[in-house]
Short mmCIF file of N, CA and C in Angstrom, two decimals:
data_model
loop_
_atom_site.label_atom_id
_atom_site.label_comp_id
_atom_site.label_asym_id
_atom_site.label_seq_id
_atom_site.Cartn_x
_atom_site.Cartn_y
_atom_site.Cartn_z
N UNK A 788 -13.77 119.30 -69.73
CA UNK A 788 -14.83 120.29 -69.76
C UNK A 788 -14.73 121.14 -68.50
N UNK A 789 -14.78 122.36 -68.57
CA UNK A 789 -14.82 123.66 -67.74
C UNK A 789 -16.44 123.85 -67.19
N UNK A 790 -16.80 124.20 -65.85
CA UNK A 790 -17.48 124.17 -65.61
C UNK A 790 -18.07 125.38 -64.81
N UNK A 791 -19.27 125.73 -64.44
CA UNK A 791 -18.82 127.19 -63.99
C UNK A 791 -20.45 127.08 -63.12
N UNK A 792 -19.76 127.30 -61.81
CA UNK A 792 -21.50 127.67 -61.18
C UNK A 792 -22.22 128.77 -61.32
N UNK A 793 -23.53 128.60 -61.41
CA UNK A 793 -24.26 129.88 -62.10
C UNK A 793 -24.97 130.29 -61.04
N UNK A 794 -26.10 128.79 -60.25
CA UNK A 794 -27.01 129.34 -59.09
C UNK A 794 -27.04 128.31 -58.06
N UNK A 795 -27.62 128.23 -57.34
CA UNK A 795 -28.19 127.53 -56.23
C UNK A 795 -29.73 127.58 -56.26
N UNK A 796 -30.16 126.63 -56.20
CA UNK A 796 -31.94 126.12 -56.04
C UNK A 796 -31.84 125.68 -55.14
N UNK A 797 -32.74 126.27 -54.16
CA UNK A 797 -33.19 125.68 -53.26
C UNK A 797 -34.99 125.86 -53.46
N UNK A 798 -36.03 124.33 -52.92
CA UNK A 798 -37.10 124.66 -53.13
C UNK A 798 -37.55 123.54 -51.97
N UNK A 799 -39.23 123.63 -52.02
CA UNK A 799 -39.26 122.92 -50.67
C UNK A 799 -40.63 122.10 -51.30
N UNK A 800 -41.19 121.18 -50.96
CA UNK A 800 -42.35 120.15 -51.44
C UNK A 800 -43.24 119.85 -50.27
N UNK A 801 -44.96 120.16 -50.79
CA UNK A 801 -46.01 120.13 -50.02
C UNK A 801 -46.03 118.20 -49.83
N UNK A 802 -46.55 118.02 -49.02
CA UNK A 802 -46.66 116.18 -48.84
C UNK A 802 -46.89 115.66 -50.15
N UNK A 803 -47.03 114.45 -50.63
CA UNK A 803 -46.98 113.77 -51.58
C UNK A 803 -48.66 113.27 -52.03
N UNK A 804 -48.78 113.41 -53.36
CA UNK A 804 -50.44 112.59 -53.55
C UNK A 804 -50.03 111.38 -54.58
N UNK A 805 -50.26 110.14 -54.25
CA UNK A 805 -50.28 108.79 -54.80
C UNK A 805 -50.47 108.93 -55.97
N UNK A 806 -50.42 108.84 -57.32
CA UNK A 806 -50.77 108.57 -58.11
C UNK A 806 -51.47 106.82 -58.24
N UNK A 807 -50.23 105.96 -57.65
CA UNK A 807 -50.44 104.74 -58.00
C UNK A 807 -48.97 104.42 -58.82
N UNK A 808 -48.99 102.89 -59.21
CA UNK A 808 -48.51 102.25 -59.62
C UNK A 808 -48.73 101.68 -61.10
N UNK A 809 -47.99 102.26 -62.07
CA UNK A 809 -48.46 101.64 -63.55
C UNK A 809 -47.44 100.86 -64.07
N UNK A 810 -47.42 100.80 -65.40
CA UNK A 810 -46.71 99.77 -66.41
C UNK A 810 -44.67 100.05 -66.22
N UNK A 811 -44.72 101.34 -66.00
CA UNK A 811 -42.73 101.68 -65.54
C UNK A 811 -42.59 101.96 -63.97
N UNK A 812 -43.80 101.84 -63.48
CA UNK A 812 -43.07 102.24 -61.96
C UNK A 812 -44.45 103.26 -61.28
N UNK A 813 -44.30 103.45 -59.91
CA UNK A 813 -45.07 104.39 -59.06
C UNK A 813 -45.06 105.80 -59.14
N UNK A 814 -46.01 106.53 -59.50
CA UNK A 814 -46.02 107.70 -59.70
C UNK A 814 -46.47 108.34 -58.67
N UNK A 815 -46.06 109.50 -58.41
CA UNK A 815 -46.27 110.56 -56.80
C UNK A 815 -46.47 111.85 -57.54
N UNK A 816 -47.51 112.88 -57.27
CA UNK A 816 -47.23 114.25 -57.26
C UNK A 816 -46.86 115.02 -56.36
N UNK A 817 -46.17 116.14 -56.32
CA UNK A 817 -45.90 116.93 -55.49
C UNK A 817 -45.77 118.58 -55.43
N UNK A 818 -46.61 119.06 -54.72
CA UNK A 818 -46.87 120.65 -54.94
C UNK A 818 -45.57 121.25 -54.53
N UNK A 819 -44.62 122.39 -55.46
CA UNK A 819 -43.80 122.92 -55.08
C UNK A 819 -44.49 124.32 -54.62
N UNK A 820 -43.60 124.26 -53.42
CA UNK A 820 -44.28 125.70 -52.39
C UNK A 820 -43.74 126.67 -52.99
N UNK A 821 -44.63 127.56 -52.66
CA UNK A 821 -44.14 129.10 -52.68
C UNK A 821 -42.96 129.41 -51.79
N UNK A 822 -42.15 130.65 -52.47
CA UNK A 822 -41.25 130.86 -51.65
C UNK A 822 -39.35 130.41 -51.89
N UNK A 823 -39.35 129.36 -52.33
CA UNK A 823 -37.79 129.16 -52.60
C UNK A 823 -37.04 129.79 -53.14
N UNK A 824 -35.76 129.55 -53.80
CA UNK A 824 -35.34 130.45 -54.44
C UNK A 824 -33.93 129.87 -55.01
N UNK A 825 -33.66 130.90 -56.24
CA UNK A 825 -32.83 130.83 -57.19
C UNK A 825 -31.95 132.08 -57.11
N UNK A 826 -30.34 131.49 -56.30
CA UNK A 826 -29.60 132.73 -56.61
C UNK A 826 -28.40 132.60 -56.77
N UNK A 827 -27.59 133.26 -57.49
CA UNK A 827 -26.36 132.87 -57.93
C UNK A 827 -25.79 134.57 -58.45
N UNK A 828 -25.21 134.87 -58.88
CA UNK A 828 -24.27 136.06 -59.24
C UNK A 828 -24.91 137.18 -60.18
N UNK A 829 -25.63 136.51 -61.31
CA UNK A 829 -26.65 137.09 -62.55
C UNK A 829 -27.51 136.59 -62.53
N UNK A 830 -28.18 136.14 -61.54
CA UNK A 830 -29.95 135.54 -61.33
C UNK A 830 -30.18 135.12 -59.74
N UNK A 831 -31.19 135.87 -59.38
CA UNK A 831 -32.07 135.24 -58.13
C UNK A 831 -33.54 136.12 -58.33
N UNK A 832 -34.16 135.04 -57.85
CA UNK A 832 -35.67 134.91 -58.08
C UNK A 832 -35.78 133.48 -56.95
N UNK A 833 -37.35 134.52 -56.94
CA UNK A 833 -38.30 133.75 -56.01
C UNK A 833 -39.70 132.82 -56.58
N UNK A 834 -39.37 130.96 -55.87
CA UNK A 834 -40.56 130.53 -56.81
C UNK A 834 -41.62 130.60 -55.96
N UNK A 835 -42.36 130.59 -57.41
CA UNK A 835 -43.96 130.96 -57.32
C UNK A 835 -44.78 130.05 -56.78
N UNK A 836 -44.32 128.85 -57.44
CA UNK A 836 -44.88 127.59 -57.29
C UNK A 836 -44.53 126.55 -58.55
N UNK A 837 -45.13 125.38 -58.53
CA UNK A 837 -45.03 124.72 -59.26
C UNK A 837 -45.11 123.49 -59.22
N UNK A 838 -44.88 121.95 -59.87
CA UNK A 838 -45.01 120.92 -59.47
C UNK A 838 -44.29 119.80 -59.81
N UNK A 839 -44.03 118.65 -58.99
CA UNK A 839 -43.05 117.73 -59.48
C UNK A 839 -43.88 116.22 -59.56
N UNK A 840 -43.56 115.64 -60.67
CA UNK A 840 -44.05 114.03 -61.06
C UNK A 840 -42.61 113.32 -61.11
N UNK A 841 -43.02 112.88 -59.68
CA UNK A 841 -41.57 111.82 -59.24
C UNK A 841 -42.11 110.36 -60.04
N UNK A 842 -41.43 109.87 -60.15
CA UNK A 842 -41.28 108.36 -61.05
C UNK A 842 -40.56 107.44 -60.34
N UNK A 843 -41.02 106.26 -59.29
CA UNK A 843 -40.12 105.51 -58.68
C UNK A 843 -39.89 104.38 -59.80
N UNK A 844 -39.03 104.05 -59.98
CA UNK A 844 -39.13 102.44 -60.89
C UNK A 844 -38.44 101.41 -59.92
N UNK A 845 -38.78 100.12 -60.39
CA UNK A 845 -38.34 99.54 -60.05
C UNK A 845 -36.34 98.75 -59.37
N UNK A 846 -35.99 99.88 -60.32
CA UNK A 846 -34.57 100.11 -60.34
C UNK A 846 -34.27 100.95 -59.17
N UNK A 847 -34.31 101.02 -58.36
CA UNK A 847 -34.15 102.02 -57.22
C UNK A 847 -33.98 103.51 -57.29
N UNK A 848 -34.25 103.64 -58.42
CA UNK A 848 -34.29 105.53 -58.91
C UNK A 848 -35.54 106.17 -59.17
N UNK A 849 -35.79 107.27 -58.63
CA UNK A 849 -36.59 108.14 -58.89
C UNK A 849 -36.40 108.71 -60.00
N UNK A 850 -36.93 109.07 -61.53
CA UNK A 850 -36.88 110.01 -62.48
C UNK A 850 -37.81 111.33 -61.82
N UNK A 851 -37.13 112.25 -61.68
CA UNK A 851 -37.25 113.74 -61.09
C UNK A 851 -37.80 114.33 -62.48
N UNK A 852 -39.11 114.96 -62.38
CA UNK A 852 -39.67 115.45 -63.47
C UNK A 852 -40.62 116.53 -63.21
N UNK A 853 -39.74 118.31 -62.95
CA UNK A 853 -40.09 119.19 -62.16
C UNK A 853 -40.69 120.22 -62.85
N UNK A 854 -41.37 121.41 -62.53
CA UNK A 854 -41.47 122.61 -63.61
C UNK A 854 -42.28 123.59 -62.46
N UNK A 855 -41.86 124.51 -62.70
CA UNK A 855 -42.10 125.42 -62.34
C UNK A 855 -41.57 127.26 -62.50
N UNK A 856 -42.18 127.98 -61.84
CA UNK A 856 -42.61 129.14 -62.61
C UNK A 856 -41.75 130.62 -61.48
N UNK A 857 -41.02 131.14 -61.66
CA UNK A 857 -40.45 131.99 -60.88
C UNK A 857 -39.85 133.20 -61.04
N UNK A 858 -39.85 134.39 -60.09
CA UNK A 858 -39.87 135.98 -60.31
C UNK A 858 -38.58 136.28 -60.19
N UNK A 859 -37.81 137.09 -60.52
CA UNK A 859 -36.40 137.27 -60.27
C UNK A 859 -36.92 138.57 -59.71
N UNK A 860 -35.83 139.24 -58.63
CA UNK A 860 -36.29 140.26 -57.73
C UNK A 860 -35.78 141.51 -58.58
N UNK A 861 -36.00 141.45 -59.82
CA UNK A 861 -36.10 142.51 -60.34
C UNK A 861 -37.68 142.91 -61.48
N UNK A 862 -38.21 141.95 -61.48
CA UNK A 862 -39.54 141.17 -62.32
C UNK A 862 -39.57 140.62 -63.18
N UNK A 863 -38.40 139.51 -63.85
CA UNK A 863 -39.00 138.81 -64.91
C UNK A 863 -39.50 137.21 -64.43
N UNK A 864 -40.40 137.26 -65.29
CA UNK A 864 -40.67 135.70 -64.97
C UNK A 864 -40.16 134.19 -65.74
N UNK A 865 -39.67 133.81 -65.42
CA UNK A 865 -39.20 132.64 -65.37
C UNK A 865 -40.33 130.68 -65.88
N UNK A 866 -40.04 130.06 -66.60
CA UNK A 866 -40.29 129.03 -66.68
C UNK A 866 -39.08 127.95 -66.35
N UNK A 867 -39.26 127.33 -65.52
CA UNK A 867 -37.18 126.39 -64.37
C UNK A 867 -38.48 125.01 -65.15
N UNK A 868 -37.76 123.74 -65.65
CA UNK A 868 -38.16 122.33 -66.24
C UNK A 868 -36.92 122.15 -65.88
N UNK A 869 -37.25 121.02 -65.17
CA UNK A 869 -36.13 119.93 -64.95
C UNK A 869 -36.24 118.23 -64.67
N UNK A 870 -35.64 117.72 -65.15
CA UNK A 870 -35.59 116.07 -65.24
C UNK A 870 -34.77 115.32 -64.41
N UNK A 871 -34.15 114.53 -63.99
CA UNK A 871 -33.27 114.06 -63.57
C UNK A 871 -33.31 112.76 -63.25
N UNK A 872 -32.31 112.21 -62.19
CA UNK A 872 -32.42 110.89 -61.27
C UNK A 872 -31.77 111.40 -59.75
N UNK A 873 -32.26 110.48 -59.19
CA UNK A 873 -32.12 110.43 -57.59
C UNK A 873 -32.22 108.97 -57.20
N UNK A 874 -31.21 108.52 -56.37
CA UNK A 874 -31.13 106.97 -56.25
C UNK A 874 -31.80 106.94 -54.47
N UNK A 875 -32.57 105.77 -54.85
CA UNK A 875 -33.12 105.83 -53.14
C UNK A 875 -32.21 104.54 -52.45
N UNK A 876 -30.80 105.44 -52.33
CA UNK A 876 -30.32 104.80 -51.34
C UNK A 876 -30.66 104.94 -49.81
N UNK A 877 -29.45 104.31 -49.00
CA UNK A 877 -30.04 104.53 -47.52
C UNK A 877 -30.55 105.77 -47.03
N UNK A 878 -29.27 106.67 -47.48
CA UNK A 878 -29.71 108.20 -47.20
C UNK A 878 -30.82 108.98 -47.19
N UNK A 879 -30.94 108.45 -48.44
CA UNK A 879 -31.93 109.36 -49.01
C UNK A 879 -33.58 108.64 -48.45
N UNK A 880 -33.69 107.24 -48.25
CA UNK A 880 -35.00 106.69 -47.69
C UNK A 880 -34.99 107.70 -46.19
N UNK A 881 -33.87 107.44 -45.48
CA UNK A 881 -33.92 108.19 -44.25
C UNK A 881 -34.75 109.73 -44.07
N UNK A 882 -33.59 110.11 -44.86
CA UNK A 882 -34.06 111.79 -45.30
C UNK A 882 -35.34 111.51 -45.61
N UNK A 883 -35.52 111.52 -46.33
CA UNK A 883 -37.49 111.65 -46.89
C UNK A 883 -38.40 111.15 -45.57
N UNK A 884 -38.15 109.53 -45.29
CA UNK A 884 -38.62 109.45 -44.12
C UNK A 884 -39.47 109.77 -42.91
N UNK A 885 -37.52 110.33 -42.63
CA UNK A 885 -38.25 111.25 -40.92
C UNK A 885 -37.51 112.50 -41.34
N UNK A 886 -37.74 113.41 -42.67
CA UNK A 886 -38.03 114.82 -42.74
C UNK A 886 -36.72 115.39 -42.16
N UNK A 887 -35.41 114.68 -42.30
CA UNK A 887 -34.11 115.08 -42.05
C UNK A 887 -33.21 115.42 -43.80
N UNK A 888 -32.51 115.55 -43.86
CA UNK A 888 -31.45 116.21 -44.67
C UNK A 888 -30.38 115.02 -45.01
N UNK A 889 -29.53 115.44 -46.30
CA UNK A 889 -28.60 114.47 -46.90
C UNK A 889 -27.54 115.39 -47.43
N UNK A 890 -26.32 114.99 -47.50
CA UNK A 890 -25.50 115.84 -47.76
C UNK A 890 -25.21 115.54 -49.63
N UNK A 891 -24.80 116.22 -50.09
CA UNK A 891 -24.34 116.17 -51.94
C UNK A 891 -23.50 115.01 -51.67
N UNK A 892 -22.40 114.59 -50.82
CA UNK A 892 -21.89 113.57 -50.98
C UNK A 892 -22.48 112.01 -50.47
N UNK A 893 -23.20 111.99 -50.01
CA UNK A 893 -24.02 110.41 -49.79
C UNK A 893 -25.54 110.57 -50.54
N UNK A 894 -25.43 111.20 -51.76
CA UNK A 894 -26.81 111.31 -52.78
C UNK A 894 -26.24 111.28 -54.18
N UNK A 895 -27.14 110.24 -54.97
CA UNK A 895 -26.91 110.13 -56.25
C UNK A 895 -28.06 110.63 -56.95
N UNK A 896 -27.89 112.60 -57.37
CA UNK A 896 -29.07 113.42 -57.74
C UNK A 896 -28.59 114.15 -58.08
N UNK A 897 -28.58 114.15 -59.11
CA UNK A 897 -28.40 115.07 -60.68
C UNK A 897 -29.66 115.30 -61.39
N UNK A 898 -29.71 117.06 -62.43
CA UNK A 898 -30.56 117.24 -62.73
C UNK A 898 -29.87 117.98 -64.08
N UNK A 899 -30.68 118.31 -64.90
CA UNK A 899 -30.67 119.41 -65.89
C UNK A 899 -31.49 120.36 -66.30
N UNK A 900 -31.46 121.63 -65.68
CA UNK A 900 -32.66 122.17 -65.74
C UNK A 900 -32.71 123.35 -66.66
N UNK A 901 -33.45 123.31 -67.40
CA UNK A 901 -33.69 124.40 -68.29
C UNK A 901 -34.95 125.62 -68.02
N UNK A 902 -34.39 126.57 -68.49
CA UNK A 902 -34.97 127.99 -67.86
C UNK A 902 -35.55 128.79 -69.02
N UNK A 903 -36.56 129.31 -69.33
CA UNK A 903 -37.14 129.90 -70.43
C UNK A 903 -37.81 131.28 -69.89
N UNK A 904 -37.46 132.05 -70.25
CA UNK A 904 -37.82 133.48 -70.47
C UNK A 904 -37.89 134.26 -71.41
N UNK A 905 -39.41 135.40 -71.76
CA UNK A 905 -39.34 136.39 -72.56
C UNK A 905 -38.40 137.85 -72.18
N UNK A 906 -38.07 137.91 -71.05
CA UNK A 906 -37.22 139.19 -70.68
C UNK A 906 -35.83 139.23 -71.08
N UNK A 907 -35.64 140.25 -72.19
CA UNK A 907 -34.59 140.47 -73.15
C UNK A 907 -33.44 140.57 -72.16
N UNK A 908 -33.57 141.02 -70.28
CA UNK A 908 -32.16 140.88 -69.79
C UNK A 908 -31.58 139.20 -68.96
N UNK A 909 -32.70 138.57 -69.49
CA UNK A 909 -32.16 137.12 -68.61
C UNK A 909 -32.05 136.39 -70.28
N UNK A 910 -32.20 136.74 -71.14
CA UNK A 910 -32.23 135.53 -72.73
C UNK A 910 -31.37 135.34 -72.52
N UNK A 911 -30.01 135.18 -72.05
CA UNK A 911 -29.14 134.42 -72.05
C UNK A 911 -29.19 133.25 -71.41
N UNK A 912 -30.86 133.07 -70.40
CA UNK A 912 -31.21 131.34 -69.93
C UNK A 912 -31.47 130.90 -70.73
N UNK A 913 -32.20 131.55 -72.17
CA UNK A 913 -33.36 130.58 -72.89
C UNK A 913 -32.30 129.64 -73.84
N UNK A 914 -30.63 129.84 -73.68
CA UNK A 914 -29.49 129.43 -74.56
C UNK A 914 -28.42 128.51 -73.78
N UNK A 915 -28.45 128.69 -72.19
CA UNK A 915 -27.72 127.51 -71.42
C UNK A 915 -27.96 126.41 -71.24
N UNK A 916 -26.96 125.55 -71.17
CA UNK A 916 -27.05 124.39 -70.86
C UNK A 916 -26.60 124.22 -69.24
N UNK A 917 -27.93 123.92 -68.43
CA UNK A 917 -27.45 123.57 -66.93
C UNK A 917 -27.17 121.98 -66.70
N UNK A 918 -26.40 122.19 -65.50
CA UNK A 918 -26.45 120.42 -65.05
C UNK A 918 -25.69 121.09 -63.51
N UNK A 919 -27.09 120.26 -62.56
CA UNK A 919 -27.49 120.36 -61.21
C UNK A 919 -26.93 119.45 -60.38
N UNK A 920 -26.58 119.42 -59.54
CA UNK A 920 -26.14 118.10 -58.42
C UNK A 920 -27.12 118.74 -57.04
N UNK A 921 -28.07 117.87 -56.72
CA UNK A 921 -29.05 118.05 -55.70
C UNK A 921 -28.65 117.42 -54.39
N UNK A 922 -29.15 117.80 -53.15
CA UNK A 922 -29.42 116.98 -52.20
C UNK A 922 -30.91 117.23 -51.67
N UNK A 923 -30.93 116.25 -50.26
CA UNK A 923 -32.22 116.43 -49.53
C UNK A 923 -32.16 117.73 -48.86
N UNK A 924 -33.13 118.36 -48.20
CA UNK A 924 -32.90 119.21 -47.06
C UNK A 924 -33.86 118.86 -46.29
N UNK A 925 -34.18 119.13 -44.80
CA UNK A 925 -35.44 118.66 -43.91
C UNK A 925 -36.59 119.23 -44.62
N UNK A 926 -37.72 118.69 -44.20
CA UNK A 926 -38.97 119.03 -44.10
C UNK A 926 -38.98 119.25 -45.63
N UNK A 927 -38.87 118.51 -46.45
CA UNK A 927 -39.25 118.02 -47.99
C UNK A 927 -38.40 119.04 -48.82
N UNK A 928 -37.19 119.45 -48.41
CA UNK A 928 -36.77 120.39 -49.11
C UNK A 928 -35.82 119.79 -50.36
N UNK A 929 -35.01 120.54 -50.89
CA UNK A 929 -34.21 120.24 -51.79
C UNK A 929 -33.34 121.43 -52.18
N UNK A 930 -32.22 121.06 -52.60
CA UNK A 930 -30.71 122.19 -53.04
C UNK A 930 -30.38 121.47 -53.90
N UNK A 931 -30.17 122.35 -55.29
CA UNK A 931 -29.42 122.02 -56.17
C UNK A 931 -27.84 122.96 -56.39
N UNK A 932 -27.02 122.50 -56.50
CA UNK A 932 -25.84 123.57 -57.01
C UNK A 932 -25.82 123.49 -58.58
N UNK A 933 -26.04 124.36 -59.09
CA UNK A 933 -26.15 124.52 -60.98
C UNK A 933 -25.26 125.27 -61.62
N UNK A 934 -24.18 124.14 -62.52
CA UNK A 934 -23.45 124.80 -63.28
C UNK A 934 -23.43 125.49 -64.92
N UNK A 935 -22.78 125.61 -65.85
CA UNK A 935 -22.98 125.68 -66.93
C UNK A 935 -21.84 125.30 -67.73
N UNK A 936 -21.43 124.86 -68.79
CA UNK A 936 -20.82 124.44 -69.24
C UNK A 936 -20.00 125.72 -69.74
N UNK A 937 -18.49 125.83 -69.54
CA UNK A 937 -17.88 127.70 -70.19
C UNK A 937 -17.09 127.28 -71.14
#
């Protein structure tokens, strides 16, 4: 399979609110800030906001379960959903931690994120198939590199 990068996500996360602990694992919310952004060759946009329901389970993985809402700097708006896993290895406890960074190669964080729009010049998101490889960044951030399948 041929693979082809499309964008870069980068986005950043307000502190965390507890949900608690239920029947699959600990649930966390998290406010995605204003401000990040999505850019790559035929798309960049700025997010609006939005929010993430992290899922710790007992298995040492986070299920990443994101959505949010964003402007491309020409004006269409954007719906970005994404799912994934993230393994809380050493790295990554560190990173989160004490608000330091992880590189793509010592993180197991993959995503697939799907993009929905009414603006007749981006419909070619509402038909891709993405798949993301994430890391940490300081101060609650996050980078995804996003390809598409060609």
């Amino acid at each position: 399979m041929n693979l082809v990068q499309e964008f870069i996500l980068t986005g950043y996360l307000k502190d965390p609110m507890p949900v608690g602990s239920g029947p699959i694992g600990t649930r966390m919310y998290f406010e995605v800030k204003e401000g990040g952004r999505i850019e790559g060759e035929r798309i960049n946009a700025t997010i609006l906001g939005g929010g993430e329901w992290a899922l710790m389970g007992p298995d040492g993985f986070i299920r990443v379960d994101v959505r949010l809402q964003a402007e491309t700097d020409d004006g269409a708006f954007l719906y970005v959903q994404y799912v994934g896993l993230l393994e809380m290895n050493e790295p990554v406890q560190n990173a989160l931690g004490n608000r330091v960074g992880t590189t793509f190669e010592e993180t197991y964080f993959y995503t697939n994120p799907r993009i929905e729009t009414g603006d007749e010049r981006y419909a070619w998101l509402n038909t891709t198939f993405f798949i993301g490889q994430g890391h940490v960044l300081p101060d609650l951030g996050v980078e995804y590199r996003v390809w598409r399948p060609a």
